Amino acid sequence: MTDAQLLHAYRIMERSILLDQAVLRLIEEGSARLLLHSGRGQEAIGTGVCAALRDDDMLFYSHRGLIQLLAKGMQAGPLLGDFLGRVDGATKGLGAGIVHAVDPALGLMGSSGTLGGGFVLSAGAALGARKLGDDRVSVHIFGEGSANRGTFHEAANAAALWKLPMVWLCENNGLSVSVAHREATSIEDVADRAAAYGMPSRIVDGQDVEAVYDAMADAVARARAGDGPTLIEAKTLRFRGHYEGDPQTYRSKEDIAAAHQRDPLRITAEKLAARGIGEAQLAALRDEEARAMEVAVQAALASAKPGPDRIYQGLLAESAAA
Amino acid sequence: MSGFKTLSYRAALREALIEELERDPSVFVMGQDAGPFGGVFGVTKGLTEMFGVERVFDTPISEALIVGGGVGAALAGARPVVELQYADFALIAMDEIVNKAAKWRFMHGGGQSVPLVIRAPEGVVGGLGPEHSQSLAQYFWSSFGLKVAMPATPADAKGMLKSAIRDDDPVLFLENKSLYNRRGPVPEGEHLVPLGVASTWRAGSDVTVVAWSRMATVAAKAAEVLAGQGVECEIIDPRGISPFDLDAILASVERTGRLAVVHEGPVTGGLGGELITQVVERRFSALKAAPIRIAGADTYVPQNQDLEGLLTPDADAVTAALATLVQSSR
Ligand SMILES: Cc1ncc(C[n+]2csc(CCOP(=O)(O)OP(=O)(O)O)c2C)c(N)n1
């Protein structure tokens, strides 16, 4: 990654952490009733993936995907609006919590609430791009737990068969809510499955944004060239509970502490330092981001709540005008 | 003024696909055996030859991929027409139909479109047994973001499929298998039938008969017989369940004072229960008798064709039920 790309990745990681914190504060203050699946610990993946994408490449993000939305270019404001259920939210006040924000101009295609739903949709989006004769790439980010859905097989088989322009990105944090990967899956590496479909795969350190970016850049180039899909498995760590409020009874304190030893934010800062971008510059960036987040929070709080009609809007094309 | 030509329901559907594939390069067709083989019911016959394998092609046996992939392709800006080999297989792709195709727009704030058509041959015919013969529209009446079309005539089959392909919403297009060979007049030239507008097959003053798909043809036969006995049926084919032309039915019930609903799927949990409730809630005072349902038996479709024949009401059964309804409340 170039210095500018790496610094941008750091900025987005910082923004995502600030967004998580802002949302937690809103929950504590009682302003927001919602579910938050924090992506803390997995920031290097969304940022590394999106750094390798064009604006018009299509991303189906995961339920832990705030960092992915930010990295693809969505502003914090509309996301906060969604968390608060305000009309300035990305879903104009419909959503709250698990994000279902979209922005076609940024290639943000949405997220499936039933896990594994994204496999077939993202393959379909790649198929759609192919049929329209353009060179957009479709990307799906999912957890290793979701990879046990049957949709994985259907989509992987078709994607490889049709050489669809897509990249599969598995965030393997070793946990699916409380269930450890080894309790749910007979193989250590999800990447092993790729061979069964005739698809190349890569395993990368998911805490290392450059490792993710490099693998992603290769996979995107391959997809765009018409050579078909790639499965990338990023080994990563979930710092927080499955959702905010999860007591994490299934996990030892040592395990959680060990996870924090491999913080992608710190690892990225060290990379930047090695390139001569030091703490003073990062501190200034953090200040800037913190101020911007505060402005976004206040703006979201000032935004109106939707009227009762909102629940009937957007069901069908003719009812979409909100 | 252009005239009419006679086409089978199958050929009418095929013409709709050809015309829309020609008109719009973003339309493509995929499904199991829908490519060079032409579909197990022959609707896509010759299309791969005409449009190439990039536009009309086979898929693996992967119903989630067929429907979910169609949703994704639609989100990317294409206009896919996907074929489920049998409508029964919609149950395998229920998440993709109910949670994805129908909800994606709503769930994500309303700013996207899912212009997908899911063609699905349904209905009781030919000894295909309990997993290949269902009439399952009732499962979708509460999928508010999904349109459900059920044409009964060749003209409707063509005009509605063309409308469905141009529609910005996902459409589940249920083709009744026993209608594929049915022949009828289809207007020459561009022919579009709007989705969700009922068709009145016959005007009558004694009873409003709401009948879908194949059952509209059965009800029409019954009405012929009843006309000879002095009972005038008004037959309304709603052409599907969503959007639903309730106004047409309410207006008719106001005139006739009686309502019978005829459909192929089971009585229990079927289309009749919901429709009758909607009418009773709004026009109770107009009714001279309790509305009736004439529908499929509350069991599964047997493979034995003699037994299969007992499953859905025939013209005699519909005639008898309608005669009783009218005569008992005169
Ligand atoms: C089909 C389906 N089953 C179960 C759930 C409930 N659920 C939400 S998140 C989750 C865990 C997912 O684990 P994984 O895919 O590994 O992702 P992670 O949460 O670790 O990022 C579960 C079981 C769901 N949303 N959809």
XYZ file of C-alpha atoms and ligand atoms in Angstrom:
678
model
C 0.000 0.000 0.000
C 1.145 3.554 -0.607
C 1.711 5.849 2.367
C -1.522 7.646 1.520
C -3.490 4.406 1.355
C -2.088 3.202 4.643
C -2.789 6.510 6.328
C -6.330 6.465 4.964
C -6.782 2.956 6.331
C -5.627 4.168 9.722
C -8.084 7.057 9.542
C -10.973 4.745 8.726
C -10.022 2.380 11.563
C -9.976 5.309 13.937
C -13.324 6.518 12.589
C -14.859 3.129 13.038
C -13.670 2.893 16.635
C -15.055 6.375 17.300
C -18.341 5.351 15.702
C -18.550 2.250 17.901
C -17.842 4.397 20.947
C -20.386 7.019 19.932
C -23.024 4.343 19.455
C -22.219 2.777 22.832
C -22.547 6.192 24.455
C -25.921 6.709 22.782
C -27.072 3.339 24.088
C -25.889 4.162 27.614
C -27.553 7.570 27.521
C -30.765 5.904 26.436
C -30.926 7.747 23.087
C -30.738 4.599 21.038
C -32.373 1.208 21.352
C -30.400 -1.087 19.146
C -28.157 -4.008 18.529
C -24.517 -3.397 17.758
C -22.207 -6.078 16.465
C -18.859 -4.417 17.011
C -16.157 -5.091 14.473
C -13.452 -4.085 16.954
C -10.362 -6.138 16.222
C -11.314 -6.810 12.592
C -10.639 -3.332 11.194
C -7.752 -4.344 8.973
C -10.058 -6.459 6.835
C -12.683 -3.937 5.732
C -10.027 -1.286 5.153
C -7.694 -3.641 3.295
C -10.522 -4.953 1.127
C -11.943 -1.568 0.197
C -8.520 -0.059 -0.531
C -8.324 -2.523 -3.422
C -11.757 -1.648 -4.836
C -13.106 0.978 -7.194
C -16.122 3.030 -6.141
C -18.334 1.125 -8.541
C -17.232 -2.306 -7.357
C -20.039 -3.877 -5.386
C -19.729 -4.816 -1.743
C -22.069 -7.047 0.219
C -20.892 -6.348 3.750
C -21.297 -8.417 6.897
C -23.294 -7.849 10.089
C -20.046 -6.762 11.695
C -19.608 -4.359 8.827
C -19.544 -0.747 10.028
C -15.844 -0.576 9.194
C -16.617 -1.995 5.754
C -19.247 0.672 5.076
C -16.916 3.445 6.219
C -14.019 2.062 4.234
C -16.131 1.912 1.074
C -16.912 5.578 1.518
C -20.093 5.942 3.522
C -20.044 8.820 5.973
C -20.608 8.270 9.680
C -23.551 10.707 9.684
C -26.095 8.545 7.847
C -24.986 5.520 9.848
C -25.535 7.376 13.109
C -28.874 8.494 11.732
C -29.717 4.849 11.217
C -28.617 3.854 14.686
C -30.851 6.553 16.089
C -33.723 5.809 13.714
C -33.756 9.327 12.228
C -34.864 10.517 8.808
C -31.295 11.522 7.974
C -30.195 7.920 8.401
C -29.076 5.918 5.409
C -32.398 4.065 5.507
C -34.354 7.259 6.225
C -35.221 6.218 9.724
C -36.182 2.625 9.127
C -33.105 0.900 10.430
C -31.663 0.889 13.885
C -28.801 -1.317 14.855
C -27.798 -4.050 12.448
C -26.985 -1.901 9.495
C -28.830 -2.217 6.236
C -27.410 0.891 4.631
C -26.967 1.050 0.892
C -25.475 3.509 -1.515
C -25.379 2.305 -5.111
C -23.002 5.147 -6.070
C -20.485 3.785 -3.564
C -21.123 0.194 -4.574
C -22.680 -0.511 -1.195
C -25.224 -3.177 -1.999
C -26.542 -4.147 1.419
C -26.317 -6.919 3.914
C -28.321 -10.060 4.405
C -29.976 -10.506 7.778
C -30.164 -14.229 7.267
C -26.512 -15.085 7.272
C -25.259 -16.763 4.162
C -27.892 -14.984 2.082
C -25.106 -12.837 0.715
C -23.346 -15.728 -0.987
C -25.934 -16.139 -3.696
C -26.700 -12.437 -3.963
C -23.087 -11.413 -4.434
C -22.597 -14.142 -7.019
C -25.719 -12.822 -8.728
C -24.396 -9.271 -8.680
C -21.215 -10.499 -10.347
C -23.381 -12.293 -12.895
C -25.380 -9.091 -13.430
C -22.216 -7.072 -14.078
C -21.094 -9.714 -16.548
C -24.435 -9.659 -18.352
C -24.369 -5.874 -18.567
C -20.895 -6.102 -20.079
C -19.165 -3.963 -17.469
C -16.098 -4.809 -15.422
C -17.368 -4.265 -11.903
C -16.261 -6.793 -9.317
C -18.588 -8.081 -6.619
C -17.245 -8.736 -3.124
C -18.841 -10.529 -0.225
C -17.496 -10.365 3.317
C -18.753 -13.046 5.683
C -17.865 -14.837 8.887
C -16.528 -18.378 9.042
C -19.701 -19.463 10.849
C -21.871 -18.299 7.959
C -19.737 -20.322 5.565
C -21.488 -23.448 6.849
C -24.726 -22.469 5.103
C -25.666 -24.457 1.995
C -25.779 -21.203 0.049
C -21.983 -21.171 0.237
C -21.846 -24.315 -1.849
C -24.417 -23.200 -4.400
C -22.763 -19.839 -4.905
C -19.183 -21.162 -4.900
C -19.998 -23.806 -7.463
C -21.683 -21.352 -9.805
C -19.105 -18.597 -9.288
C -16.257 -20.906 -10.180
C -18.176 -22.589 -13.003
C -19.082 -19.272 -14.626
C -15.798 -17.580 -13.658
C -17.773 -14.787 -12.087
C -15.957 -11.551 -11.272
C -16.149 -11.849 -7.519
C -14.076 -12.131 -4.405
C -15.071 -14.079 -1.332
C -13.626 -12.718 1.879
C -14.016 -14.860 4.974
C -13.380 -13.109 8.266
C -12.405 -16.037 10.439
C -12.517 -14.791 14.015
C -12.892 -18.319 15.367
C -16.298 -17.658 16.906
C -19.864 -17.648 15.732
C -21.729 -16.061 18.656
C -20.581 -18.544 21.331
C -19.628 -21.508 19.182
C -15.959 -22.041 18.445
C -14.991 -22.709 14.851
C -13.708 -26.219 15.688
C -17.068 -27.107 17.266
C -18.926 -26.264 14.069
C -16.588 -27.020 11.215
C -14.508 -30.090 10.451
C -11.646 -28.235 8.814
C -9.341 -25.625 10.269
C -9.176 -23.445 7.187
C -12.310 -22.428 5.309
C -9.935 -21.687 2.431
C -9.490 -25.444 1.935
C -12.959 -25.577 0.462
C -12.009 -23.427 -2.509
C -10.107 -26.266 -4.158
C -13.279 -28.340 -4.223
C -14.836 -25.732 -6.507
C -11.790 -25.161 -8.664
C -11.221 -21.745 -7.164
C -7.905 -20.390 -5.870
C -7.641 -19.335 -2.243
C -5.331 -17.409 0.043
C -4.983 -17.305 3.806
C -3.835 -13.983 5.212
C -3.199 -12.378 8.570
C -6.386 -10.427 9.060
C -4.736 -8.075 11.542
C -2.363 -6.858 8.852
C -4.072 -4.406 6.522
C -1.345 -4.710 3.910
C -1.594 -8.486 3.820
C -5.339 -8.188 3.263
C -4.862 -5.489 0.652
C -2.227 -7.443 -1.294
C -4.338 -10.589 -1.466
C -7.388 -8.548 -2.349
C -5.630 -6.547 -5.074
C -4.516 -9.806 -6.742
C -7.989 -11.312 -6.438
C -9.672 -8.197 -7.826
C -7.269 -8.058 -10.761
C -7.981 -11.712 -11.453
C -11.735 -11.185 -11.261
C -11.641 -8.114 -13.481
C -9.550 -9.932 -16.048
C -12.281 -12.560 -16.367
C -10.326 -15.297 -14.616
C -12.957 -15.929 -11.972
C -13.436 -15.816 -8.233
C -10.967 -16.115 -5.369
C -11.593 -17.074 -1.756
C -9.528 -15.161 0.763
C -9.587 -16.241 4.374
C -8.410 -13.593 6.806
C -7.580 -14.967 10.239
C -8.756 -12.408 12.706
C -9.858 -11.743 16.269
C -13.079 -10.472 17.761
C -12.255 -8.161 20.657
C -15.752 -7.644 22.014
C -18.819 -9.801 22.543
C -20.936 -11.036 19.672
C -23.234 -8.096 20.379
C -22.946 -5.331 22.923
C -24.152 -6.787 26.194
C -22.950 -10.309 25.436
C -21.505 -11.612 28.763
C -18.999 -13.752 26.813
C -19.273 -16.618 29.299
C -17.871 -18.917 26.636
C -14.527 -17.125 26.502
C -11.751 -16.758 29.056
C -10.371 -13.391 30.155
C -6.954 -14.571 28.956
C -8.356 -15.275 25.516
C -9.813 -11.788 25.289
C -6.609 -10.200 26.563
C -4.553 -12.195 24.075
C -6.752 -10.990 21.236
C -6.038 -7.380 22.174
C -2.325 -8.042 21.741
C -2.899 -8.033 17.994
C -4.741 -4.767 17.535
C -4.873 -3.817 13.839
C -4.893 -0.149 14.782
C -1.587 -0.456 16.633
C -0.087 -2.672 13.951
C -1.012 -0.086 11.331
C 0.410 2.737 13.448
C 3.691 0.828 13.699
C 3.780 0.397 9.940
C 3.180 4.115 9.512
C 5.905 4.959 12.039
C 8.334 2.814 10.070
C 7.508 4.984 7.073
C 8.144 8.174 8.987
C 4.527 8.993 9.787
C 4.770 9.402 13.519
C 2.537 9.703 16.536
C 2.200 13.498 16.321
C 0.612 13.257 12.883
C -1.660 10.407 13.993
C -2.730 12.318 17.089
C -3.737 15.262 14.925
C -5.688 12.905 12.672
C -7.425 11.367 15.683
C -8.428 14.802 16.950
C -9.821 15.724 13.579
C -11.826 12.493 13.392
C -13.092 12.859 16.961
C -14.342 16.376 16.259
C -16.018 15.283 13.032
C -17.685 12.371 14.834
C -19.041 14.698 17.490
C -20.509 16.959 14.802
C -22.072 13.927 13.125
C -23.552 12.718 16.420
C -25.108 16.107 17.124
C -26.488 16.350 13.591
C -27.993 12.879 13.849
C -29.551 13.701 17.219
C -31.036 16.847 15.711
C -32.559 14.946 12.794
C -36.267 14.192 12.960
C -37.750 10.828 13.736
C -39.794 9.350 10.912
C -43.557 9.575 10.904
C -45.792 6.542 11.180
C -46.102 6.320 7.370
C -42.489 5.244 7.172
C -43.374 1.609 7.827
C -45.275 1.399 4.550
C -42.685 3.123 2.387
C -40.293 1.270 0.172
C -42.184 -2.002 -0.031
C -42.665 -1.619 -3.750
C -41.178 0.700 -6.349
C -44.225 2.956 -6.421
C -44.228 3.318 -2.632
C -40.532 4.115 -2.451
C -40.724 7.905 -2.573
C -40.225 8.733 1.078
C -56.056 -1.799 -35.655
C -54.054 -4.926 -35.336
C -55.723 -8.287 -35.172
C -55.367 -11.443 -33.168
C -53.523 -14.682 -33.644
C -54.104 -17.973 -31.904
C -51.339 -19.132 -29.613
C -50.906 -21.663 -26.872
C -50.204 -20.391 -23.360
C -46.703 -21.857 -23.758
C -46.094 -20.104 -27.076
C -47.469 -16.857 -25.677
C -44.994 -16.977 -22.803
C -42.220 -17.761 -25.228
C -43.173 -14.797 -27.410
C -43.096 -12.530 -24.381
C -39.565 -13.692 -23.561
C -38.414 -13.256 -27.164
C -39.835 -9.756 -27.430
C -38.359 -8.625 -24.126
C -34.955 -10.206 -24.845
C -34.966 -8.333 -28.154
C -36.109 -5.065 -26.637
C -33.805 -4.864 -23.632
C -30.207 -6.132 -23.594
C -30.218 -6.212 -19.786
C -32.798 -9.020 -19.812
C -31.423 -12.537 -19.476
C -32.991 -15.926 -18.774
C -31.563 -18.683 -16.616
C -32.797 -21.895 -15.078
C -32.293 -25.634 -14.933
C -32.533 -26.978 -18.483
C -33.788 -23.585 -19.600
C -30.893 -23.279 -22.047
C -30.518 -25.292 -25.265
C -32.966 -27.962 -24.069
C -35.667 -25.314 -23.863
C -37.059 -25.926 -20.387
C -38.859 -29.050 -19.190
C -42.148 -27.408 -20.225
C -40.690 -26.068 -23.453
C -41.232 -22.391 -22.765
C -37.651 -21.387 -23.563
C -37.303 -23.641 -26.599
C -34.995 -22.188 -29.234
C -34.135 -19.101 -27.201
C -30.483 -20.024 -26.676
C -30.156 -20.489 -30.428
C -31.724 -17.091 -31.022
C -30.002 -15.083 -28.313
C -26.859 -17.034 -27.479
C -25.755 -18.813 -24.375
C -24.885 -15.531 -22.656
C -28.549 -14.494 -22.619
C -30.376 -17.803 -22.119
C -28.547 -20.452 -20.169
C -28.609 -23.403 -17.828
C -27.902 -23.289 -14.118
C -26.787 -25.980 -11.706
C -29.462 -27.569 -9.476
C -29.161 -24.711 -7.030
C -32.477 -23.065 -6.288
C -31.024 -20.633 -3.763
C -28.510 -19.558 -6.372
C -31.116 -19.292 -9.107
C -33.369 -16.972 -7.117
C -30.736 -15.296 -4.921
C -28.436 -14.908 -7.891
C -31.344 -13.326 -9.723
C -31.803 -10.876 -6.849
C -28.107 -9.982 -6.943
C -28.093 -9.557 -10.716
C -31.187 -7.347 -10.457
C -29.483 -5.239 -7.791
C -26.518 -4.880 -10.137
C -28.843 -3.434 -12.775
C -29.771 -6.397 -14.948
C -33.317 -7.711 -15.522
C -33.105 -11.428 -14.914
C -35.907 -13.852 -15.660
C -35.195 -16.991 -13.695
C -37.033 -20.257 -14.064
C -37.725 -22.636 -11.226
C -38.276 -25.993 -12.852
C -41.340 -26.565 -10.657
C -43.011 -23.992 -8.448
C -42.656 -26.433 -5.547
C -38.960 -25.633 -5.509
C -39.826 -22.133 -4.374
C -39.907 -23.718 -0.942
C -36.192 -24.453 -1.234
C -35.592 -20.833 -2.140
C -38.003 -19.375 0.414
C -35.293 -17.278 2.055
C -34.295 -15.897 -1.316
C -37.889 -15.142 -2.309
C -39.404 -13.955 0.971
C -36.398 -12.506 2.769
C -34.343 -11.287 -0.169
C -36.337 -10.575 -3.327
C -39.327 -9.239 -1.431
C -37.583 -7.377 1.406
C -34.294 -6.093 0.087
C -35.694 -2.741 -1.041
C -37.668 -2.116 2.148
C -34.968 -3.361 4.496
C -32.354 -1.105 2.943
C -34.433 2.031 3.066
C -36.265 1.921 -0.248
C -33.604 3.248 -2.603
C -32.933 0.137 -4.669
C -34.923 -1.936 -7.115
C -35.100 -5.671 -7.597
C -36.454 -6.066 -11.147
C -36.492 -9.853 -11.025
C -39.017 -12.268 -12.529
C -39.234 -15.763 -11.073
C -41.142 -18.030 -13.451
C -42.531 -21.057 -11.689
C -44.746 -23.767 -13.238
C -47.338 -24.740 -10.644
C -50.442 -26.821 -10.340
C -52.015 -30.230 -10.084
C -51.467 -32.222 -13.245
C -49.912 -35.308 -14.728
C -49.188 -37.613 -11.810
C -46.162 -35.652 -10.676
C -46.917 -36.227 -7.018
C -46.829 -34.182 -3.834
C -43.535 -32.385 -4.430
C -44.063 -31.368 -8.046
C -47.705 -30.352 -8.163
C -48.410 -27.736 -5.552
C -50.390 -24.570 -6.042
C -48.643 -22.411 -3.512
C -49.644 -18.806 -4.084
C -51.108 -18.653 -0.588
C -47.622 -18.707 0.906
C -46.906 -15.313 -0.603
C -49.920 -13.151 0.163
C -48.046 -11.544 3.047
C -44.847 -10.961 1.100
C -45.640 -7.314 0.596
C -42.617 -6.434 -1.505
C -43.275 -9.232 -3.973
C -45.758 -9.213 -6.825
C -47.487 -12.499 -7.580
C -48.964 -12.967 -11.051
C -51.088 -15.947 -12.158
C -52.230 -15.678 -15.772
C -55.051 -17.919 -17.011
C -55.175 -17.206 -20.752
C -52.555 -17.049 -23.504
C -53.189 -13.326 -23.936
C -52.680 -12.704 -20.243
C -49.667 -14.996 -20.159
C -47.950 -12.925 -22.806
C -49.055 -9.488 -21.689
C -48.437 -10.094 -18.007
C -45.007 -11.658 -18.499
C -43.928 -8.649 -20.540
C -45.216 -6.335 -17.818
C -43.478 -8.407 -15.150
C -40.142 -8.150 -16.949
C -40.495 -4.369 -17.192
C -41.615 -4.033 -13.579
C -39.114 -2.624 -11.093
C -40.300 -4.998 -8.378
C -39.713 -8.715 -8.041
C -42.526 -10.756 -9.572
C -43.298 -14.382 -8.828
C -44.904 -15.529 -12.071
C -46.938 -18.684 -11.516
C -47.717 -20.569 -14.712
C -50.277 -23.310 -14.385
C -48.838 -26.455 -15.949
C -52.184 -27.689 -17.208
C -52.645 -24.451 -19.152
C -49.479 -24.709 -21.256
C -51.365 -26.297 -24.148
C -54.420 -24.088 -23.835
C -54.909 -22.064 -26.995
C -56.499 -18.677 -27.342
C -56.424 -15.331 -29.100
C -53.470 -13.060 -28.450
C -53.376 -9.525 -29.860
C -50.821 -8.967 -32.607
C -48.046 -6.481 -31.953
C -47.067 -4.989 -28.645
C -49.372 -6.422 -25.997
C -49.019 -5.511 -22.342
C -51.395 -6.473 -19.540
C -50.920 -4.505 -16.323
C -50.217 -6.522 -13.193
C -52.864 -6.467 -10.512
C -55.850 -5.497 -12.623
C -58.685 -8.009 -12.515
C -60.289 -9.302 -15.681
C -64.039 -9.822 -15.804
C -64.620 -12.950 -17.876
C -68.354 -12.749 -17.756
C -70.855 -10.339 -16.295
C -73.726 -11.688 -14.195
C -76.091 -10.553 -11.500
C -76.476 -13.561 -9.174
C -73.052 -14.380 -7.806
C -69.516 -13.033 -7.914
C -67.148 -15.880 -8.663
C -63.490 -15.081 -8.077
C -61.309 -17.666 -9.748
C -57.633 -17.787 -10.587
C -55.507 -19.436 -13.207
C -56.809 -22.858 -14.300
C -59.791 -22.532 -11.966
C -60.992 -19.489 -13.904
C -61.426 -21.783 -16.904
C -63.269 -24.326 -14.765
C -65.529 -21.635 -13.314
C -66.240 -20.334 -16.804
C -67.530 -23.784 -17.829
C -69.708 -23.932 -14.738
C -71.104 -20.496 -15.551
C -72.128 -21.691 -19.036
C -74.107 -24.520 -17.520
C -75.663 -22.318 -14.853
C -76.708 -19.730 -17.427
C -78.921 -22.456 -18.905
C -80.500 -22.870 -15.478
C -81.166 -19.173 -15.012
C -78.232 -18.463 -12.716
C -75.993 -15.618 -13.899
C -72.405 -15.739 -12.629
C -70.028 -12.805 -12.715
C -66.601 -14.330 -13.153
C -63.655 -12.258 -12.051
C -60.099 -13.408 -12.585
C -57.837 -11.286 -10.369
C -54.878 -12.473 -12.480
C -52.804 -13.034 -9.366
C -52.723 -12.042 -5.733
C -50.396 -9.074 -5.593
C -51.148 -6.328 -6.331
C -54.737 -7.340 -5.684
C -57.695 -5.696 -7.357
C -60.027 -5.817 -4.371
C -62.057 -2.880 -5.667
C -63.228 -4.856 -8.696
C -64.444 -7.634 -6.427
C -66.144 -5.331 -3.937
C -67.997 -3.556 -6.737
C -69.156 -6.882 -8.112
C -70.277 -8.168 -4.711
C -72.327 -5.001 -4.277
C -74.171 -5.915 -7.470
C -74.587 -9.637 -6.883
C -74.780 -9.982 -3.083
C -73.030 -13.339 -3.238
C -69.393 -14.430 -3.305
C -67.703 -17.692 -4.199
C -63.951 -18.110 -4.408
C -62.546 -20.903 -6.552
C -58.906 -21.899 -6.390
C -56.712 -24.915 -6.895
C -54.626 -24.940 -3.717
C -56.004 -26.364 -0.458
C -59.001 -24.759 1.252
C -57.238 -24.403 4.582
C -54.846 -21.501 4.673
C -55.727 -20.907 1.045
C -56.517 -17.823 -0.975
C -60.250 -17.978 -0.318
C -60.032 -17.463 3.411
C -58.170 -14.189 3.147
C -60.209 -12.865 0.250
C -63.522 -13.661 1.890
C -62.364 -11.990 5.091
C -61.423 -8.852 3.203
C -64.807 -8.735 1.492
C -66.803 -9.510 4.648
C -64.932 -6.807 6.559
C -65.907 -4.246 3.952
C -69.232 -5.330 2.415
C -70.941 -7.517 5.006
C -74.213 -5.713 4.571
C -74.221 -6.355 0.823
C -74.094 -10.130 1.292
C -77.265 -12.208 0.984
C -75.503 -15.441 1.918
C -72.311 -16.590 3.542
C -69.454 -16.595 0.991
C -68.153 -19.999 -0.022
C -64.815 -21.515 -0.955
C -64.566 -24.111 -3.685
C -60.990 -25.273 -3.610
C -58.450 -28.050 -3.445
C -58.758 -30.832 -0.893
C -56.916 -30.524 2.397
C -54.346 -33.145 1.556
C -51.274 -33.616 -0.627
C -51.312 -34.382 -4.324
C -51.266 -38.151 -4.931
C -49.173 -39.539 -7.752
C -51.956 -41.902 -8.830
C -53.704 -39.881 -11.514
C -57.139 -41.306 -10.741
C -56.776 -40.041 -7.196
C -55.089 -36.836 -8.325
C -58.252 -36.100 -10.291
C -60.228 -36.000 -7.064
C -58.098 -33.271 -5.599
C -59.388 -30.145 -7.257
C -62.970 -29.195 -8.046
C -64.148 -29.873 -11.590
C -66.816 -27.967 -13.502
C -69.574 -30.212 -12.101
C -68.517 -29.580 -8.530
C -68.251 -25.841 -9.109
C -71.645 -25.806 -10.860
C -73.311 -27.651 -7.986
C -71.764 -25.461 -5.303
C -72.681 -22.239 -7.077
C -76.245 -23.417 -7.755
C -76.710 -24.264 -4.082
C -75.296 -20.906 -2.989
C -77.623 -18.936 -5.250
C -80.773 -21.026 -4.866
C -80.569 -21.288 -1.088
C -80.474 -17.511 -0.730
C -82.977 -16.414 -3.356
C -29.305 -17.959 8.794
C -28.971 -17.347 10.118
N -28.731 -18.135 11.180
C -28.423 -17.585 12.368
C -28.376 -16.227 12.535
C -28.076 -15.604 13.890
N -26.686 -15.108 13.935
C -26.384 -13.809 13.713
S -24.735 -13.513 13.751
C -24.384 -15.134 14.063
C -22.957 -15.601 14.166
C -22.234 -15.518 12.890
O -20.945 -16.006 12.999
P -19.883 -15.722 11.896
O -20.462 -15.945 10.560
O -18.653 -16.490 12.218
O -19.605 -14.157 11.988
P -19.094 -13.304 13.219
O -20.310 -12.944 14.033
O -18.124 -14.125 13.968
O -18.481 -12.110 12.613
C -25.560 -15.872 14.159
C -25.603 -17.322 14.454
C -28.671 -15.429 11.411
N -28.691 -14.093 11.473
N -28.950 -15.999 10.220
